[in-house]
Amino acid sequence: LETNMTVITVVGIEDPLRPSVPGAIAECHKAGIDVRMCTGDALTTAVAIAKGCRILRGSDLGEGGQPKTGFAMTGAEFDDRVHLKDSSKPETVRRVFDPEINDAVDRLAEPFLLDEAGNKVLDQKIFDDLWPTLRVLARCQPEDKLALVRGMRKSRVFLDEARCAALVNDHGIRIFPDYQVVAVTGDG
């Protein structure tokens, strides 16, 4: 172990947004397209990027410029909230959201309920309560993105006129008036 050392410098790097990104997001918003970001980045990093490119708009932010509840979360929190658990089985080690560190950890938790094909069972009602305001999904895995897409495609939120009106009044969010059209892109 080394001793009697002095830190000379700490270096950080930033991968800046391309200049065209905020304008492209604004064009999407004007066209009625709601942009969501699913990323492997840490929640703090993802929120900073989403603010910079205006995926998170001023109306999505609360005190101190932080996203309002439900507008940004980790994949682990999303996974835990939208999938049913199987209380008939013993706890298992799996990814869970730890609010104390605002990130995912592996620990003992109730296992997810699985369908006949071995897929996690989505609680569509809870999912429908969550997805309209969700803008940023950080530290997410491919299965989180797939759950988001599948859940949005099955969603019937558009049929709930009172809920749609409340989303417009409370958040300026307009829900497409039919089953949701979902497009996914990536850098990989």
C-alpha angles and dihedrals in degrees: 000000000000119000138183093039128147126210107235100182145351117213127202129182132205128203099212123215116260107256092241096057101082090048092048091051090048090052089051090052091049089052091052094255115142110212121209126185122219112184144158090229121112115270094252092051093045092051091050091051092045091051092048094053094037098244082127105049128197091263089057092059129082135185115349092010093285121139116268115250111291096016095096131019143145124267089246092057091046091048092049094047101046103039126076119241127225107229091179091071129068120260116274135195108264142142113287135170115255109201092195092066095023091231144086125282134176112244144134111294141149109286122244120259109250129206124226091278092053096254124136113260113240119220095222094193093055090042090052090051090053112036103064093067098033109112104156129041109183132188086016128162127216090261090058091054090048092051090050093051095044093046093049091049091053095042120120096187088121089070093060102084095183092052092047091050091049091051090053093045097042102036111007088246118147118197117215105254096238138032107325121264108218127192124184129199133174145177098238 
